[in-house]
Coordinates of C-alpha atoms in Angstrom, one line a residue:
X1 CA -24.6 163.0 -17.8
X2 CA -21.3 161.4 -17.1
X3 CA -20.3 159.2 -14.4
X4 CA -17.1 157.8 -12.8
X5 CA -17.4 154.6 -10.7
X6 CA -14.5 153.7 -8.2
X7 CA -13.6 150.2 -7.4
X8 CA -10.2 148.7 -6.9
X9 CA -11.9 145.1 -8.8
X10 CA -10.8 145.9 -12.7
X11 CA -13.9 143.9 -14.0
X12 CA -16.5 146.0 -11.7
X13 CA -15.1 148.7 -12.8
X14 CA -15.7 147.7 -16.3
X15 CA -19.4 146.7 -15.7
X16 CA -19.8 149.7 -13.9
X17 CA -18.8 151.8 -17.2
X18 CA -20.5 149.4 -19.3
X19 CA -23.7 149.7 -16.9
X20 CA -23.5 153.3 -16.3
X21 CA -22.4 155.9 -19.1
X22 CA -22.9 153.9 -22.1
X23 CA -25.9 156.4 -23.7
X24 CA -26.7 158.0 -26.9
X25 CA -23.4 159.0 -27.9
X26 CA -21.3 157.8 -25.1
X27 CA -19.4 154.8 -25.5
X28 CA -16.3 152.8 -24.4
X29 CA -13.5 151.7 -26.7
X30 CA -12.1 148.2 -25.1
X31 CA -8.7 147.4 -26.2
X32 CA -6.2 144.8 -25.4
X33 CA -2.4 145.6 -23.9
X34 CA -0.1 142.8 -23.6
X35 CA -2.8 140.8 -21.3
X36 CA -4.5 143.8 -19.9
X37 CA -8.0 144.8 -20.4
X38 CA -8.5 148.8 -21.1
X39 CA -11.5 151.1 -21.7
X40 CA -11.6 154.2 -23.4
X41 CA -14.9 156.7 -23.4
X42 CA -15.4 158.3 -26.3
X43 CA -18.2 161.2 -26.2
X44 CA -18.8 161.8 -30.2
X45 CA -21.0 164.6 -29.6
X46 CA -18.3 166.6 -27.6
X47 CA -15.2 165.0 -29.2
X48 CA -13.9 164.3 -26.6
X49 CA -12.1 160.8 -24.7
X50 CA -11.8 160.0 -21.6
X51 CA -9.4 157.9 -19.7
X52 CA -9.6 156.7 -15.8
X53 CA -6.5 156.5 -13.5
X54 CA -4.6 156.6 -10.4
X55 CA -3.0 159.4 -9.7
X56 CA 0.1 157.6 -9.1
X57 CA -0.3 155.5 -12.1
X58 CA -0.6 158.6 -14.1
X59 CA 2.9 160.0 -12.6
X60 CA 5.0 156.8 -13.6
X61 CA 3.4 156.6 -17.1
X62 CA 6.3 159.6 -18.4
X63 CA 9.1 159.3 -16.1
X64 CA 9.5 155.6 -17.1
X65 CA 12.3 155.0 -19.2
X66 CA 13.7 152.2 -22.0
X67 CA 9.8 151.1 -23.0
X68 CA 10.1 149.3 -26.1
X69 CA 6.6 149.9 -26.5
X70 CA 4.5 153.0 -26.0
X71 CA 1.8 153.2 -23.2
X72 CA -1.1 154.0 -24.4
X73 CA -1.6 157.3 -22.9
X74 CA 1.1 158.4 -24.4
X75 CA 0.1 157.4 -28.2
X76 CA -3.5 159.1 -27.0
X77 CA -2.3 162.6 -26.3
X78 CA 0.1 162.5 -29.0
X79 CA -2.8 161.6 -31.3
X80 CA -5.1 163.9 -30.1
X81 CA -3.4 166.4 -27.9
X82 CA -0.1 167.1 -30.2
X83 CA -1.3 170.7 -30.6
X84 CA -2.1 171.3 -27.5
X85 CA 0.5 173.8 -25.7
X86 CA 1.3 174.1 -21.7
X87 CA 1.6 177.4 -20.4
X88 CA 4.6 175.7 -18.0
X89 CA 6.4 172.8 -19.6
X90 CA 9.6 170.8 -18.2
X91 CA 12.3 170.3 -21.2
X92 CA 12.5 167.1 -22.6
X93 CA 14.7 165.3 -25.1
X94 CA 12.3 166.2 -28.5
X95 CA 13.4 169.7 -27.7
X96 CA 16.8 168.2 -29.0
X97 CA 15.2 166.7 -31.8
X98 CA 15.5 163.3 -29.9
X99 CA 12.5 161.1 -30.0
X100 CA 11.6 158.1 -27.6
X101 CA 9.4 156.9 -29.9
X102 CA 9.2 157.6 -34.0
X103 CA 5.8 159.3 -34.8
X104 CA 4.8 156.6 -37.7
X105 CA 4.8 154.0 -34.0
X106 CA 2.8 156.9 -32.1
X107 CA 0.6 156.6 -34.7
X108 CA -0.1 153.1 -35.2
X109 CA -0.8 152.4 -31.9
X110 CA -3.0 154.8 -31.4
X111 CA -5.2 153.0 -34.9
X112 CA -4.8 150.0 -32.6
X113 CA -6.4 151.5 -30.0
X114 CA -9.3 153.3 -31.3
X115 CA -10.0 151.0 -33.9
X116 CA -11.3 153.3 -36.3
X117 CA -13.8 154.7 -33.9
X118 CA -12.4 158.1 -33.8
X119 CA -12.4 160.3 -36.7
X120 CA -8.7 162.1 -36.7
X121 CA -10.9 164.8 -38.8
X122 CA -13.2 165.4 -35.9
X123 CA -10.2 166.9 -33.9
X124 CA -10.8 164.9 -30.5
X125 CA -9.1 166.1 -27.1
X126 CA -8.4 163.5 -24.6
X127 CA -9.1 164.1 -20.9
X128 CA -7.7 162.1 -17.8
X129 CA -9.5 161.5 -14.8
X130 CA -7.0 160.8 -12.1
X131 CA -7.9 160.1 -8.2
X132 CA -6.5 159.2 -4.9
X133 CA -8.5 156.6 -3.0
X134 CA -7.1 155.0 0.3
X135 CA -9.2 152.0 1.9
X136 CA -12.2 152.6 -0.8
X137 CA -12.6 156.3 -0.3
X138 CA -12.0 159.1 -2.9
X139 CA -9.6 161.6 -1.2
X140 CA -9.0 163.5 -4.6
X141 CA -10.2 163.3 -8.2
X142 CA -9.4 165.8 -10.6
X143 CA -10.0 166.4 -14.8
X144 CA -6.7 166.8 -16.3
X145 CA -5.8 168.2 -19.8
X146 CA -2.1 167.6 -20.7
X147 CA -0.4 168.1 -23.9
X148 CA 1.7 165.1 -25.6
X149 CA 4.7 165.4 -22.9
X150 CA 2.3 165.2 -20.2
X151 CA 2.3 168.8 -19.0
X152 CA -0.9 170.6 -17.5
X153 CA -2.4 172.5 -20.0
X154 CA -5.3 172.8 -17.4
X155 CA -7.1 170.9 -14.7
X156 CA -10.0 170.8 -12.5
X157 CA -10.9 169.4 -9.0
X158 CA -14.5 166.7 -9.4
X159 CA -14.8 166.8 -5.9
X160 CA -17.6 168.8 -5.6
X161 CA -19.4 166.4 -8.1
X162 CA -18.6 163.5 -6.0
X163 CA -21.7 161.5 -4.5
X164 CA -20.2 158.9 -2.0
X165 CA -21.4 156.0 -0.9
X166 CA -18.7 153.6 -1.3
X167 CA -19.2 150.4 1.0
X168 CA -21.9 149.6 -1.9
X169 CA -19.5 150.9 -4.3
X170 CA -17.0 148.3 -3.6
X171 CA -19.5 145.4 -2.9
X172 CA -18.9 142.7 -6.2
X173 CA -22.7 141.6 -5.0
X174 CA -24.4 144.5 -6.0
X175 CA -22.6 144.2 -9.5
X176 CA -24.2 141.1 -9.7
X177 CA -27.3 141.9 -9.2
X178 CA -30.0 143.1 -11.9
X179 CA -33.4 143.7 -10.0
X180 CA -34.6 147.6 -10.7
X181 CA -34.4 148.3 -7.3
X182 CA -30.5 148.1 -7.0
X183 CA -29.9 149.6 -10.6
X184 CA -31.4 152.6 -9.4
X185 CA -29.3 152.5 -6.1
X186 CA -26.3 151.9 -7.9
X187 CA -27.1 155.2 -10.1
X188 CA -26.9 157.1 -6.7
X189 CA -23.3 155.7 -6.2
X190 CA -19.6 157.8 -6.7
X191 CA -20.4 160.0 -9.5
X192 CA -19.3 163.0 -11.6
X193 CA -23.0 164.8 -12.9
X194 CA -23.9 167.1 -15.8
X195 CA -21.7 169.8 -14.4
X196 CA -19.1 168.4 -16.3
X197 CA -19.4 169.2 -19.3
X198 CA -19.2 173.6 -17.9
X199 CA -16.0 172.6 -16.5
X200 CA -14.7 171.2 -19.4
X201 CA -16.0 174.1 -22.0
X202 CA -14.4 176.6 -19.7
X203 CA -10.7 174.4 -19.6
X204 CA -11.4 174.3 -23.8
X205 CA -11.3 178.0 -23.5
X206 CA -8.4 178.8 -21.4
X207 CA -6.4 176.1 -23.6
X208 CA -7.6 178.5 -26.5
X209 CA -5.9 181.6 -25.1

């Protein structure tokens, strides 16, 4: 089962990852960019990773220009989504043979980043889950799978997965807290279930075609 906790406080949101999905063979990669605090999941038994995102944050990361250093989303796809191919792709300067960024710096960021916890020989895919939220409500959350330029290969709508309940959701007490009671409330909060993991076998497939 995986779930996706909502809160605009960065280091609920953390405990609520920590708290909440870590299990078996789900875990988060932590990693450090230029003062900011990030999480990736890594599922080992699907091979798949996971990152969490506005939806506007997500549109800025390729349209912004003169970076001297990569974001990490876009070492992430190119690590592990290179092959992947969009069925509708805009044109961009590699199809000039001009590069942003060399592939040797692609590279070593993204061994920064995952810190040896993913196997390149395991062929991982990277998923985004991106969201809307206004005044600590979900309006949309979708599963994204883009290639490296950040075109859709395929998505998904969560909505129908979604289990609100978000004054609780956004209360910094009820991270606090550790009685049994409230951890089992807390399980009941914003969350994406076991129908996951259909979704994301059928997206696998189309991709395939």
């Amino acid at each position: 089962m995986l779930k996706f906790f909502y809160t605009d406080n960065q280091l609920a949101q953390q405990v609520n990852l920590r708290r909440h999905i870590v299990k078996d063979n789900i875990d988060l990669i932590p990693f450090q960019r230029y003062g900011w605090s990030g999480r990736i999941i890594i599922d080992k038994t699907e091979h798949i990773t996971y990152s969490i995102m506005t939806e506007g944050t997500l549109a800025t990361v390729p349209r912004k220009k003169n970076r001297i250093n990569p974001h990490y989303l876009q070492s992430i796809l190119y690590a592990e989504n290179k092959e992947c191919i969009a069925k509708e792709r805009q044109m961009t300067l590699q199809d000039f043979g001009i590069t942003i960024f060399d592939t040797d710096v692609l590279e070593q960021d993204f061994e920064k980043i995952s810190q040896g916890l993913i196997d390149r020989e395991e062929d991982y895919r990277h998923y985004i889950v991106s969201y809307i939220a206004n005044h600590g409500e979900i309006k949309s959350i979708t599963l994204k799978f883009l290639d490296k330029e950040f075109n859709i290969v395929d998505e998904e709508s969560l909505m129908q997965y979604i289990r609100p309940d978000f004054a609780q959701l956004t209360n910094m007490d009820s991270v606090k807290e550790s009685d049994e009671n409230n951890i089992q409330s807390r399980k009941s909060l914003v969350a994406v279930r076991s129908g996951v993991k259909p979704k994301l076998q059928e997206i696998e497939k189309r991709a395939e075609k």
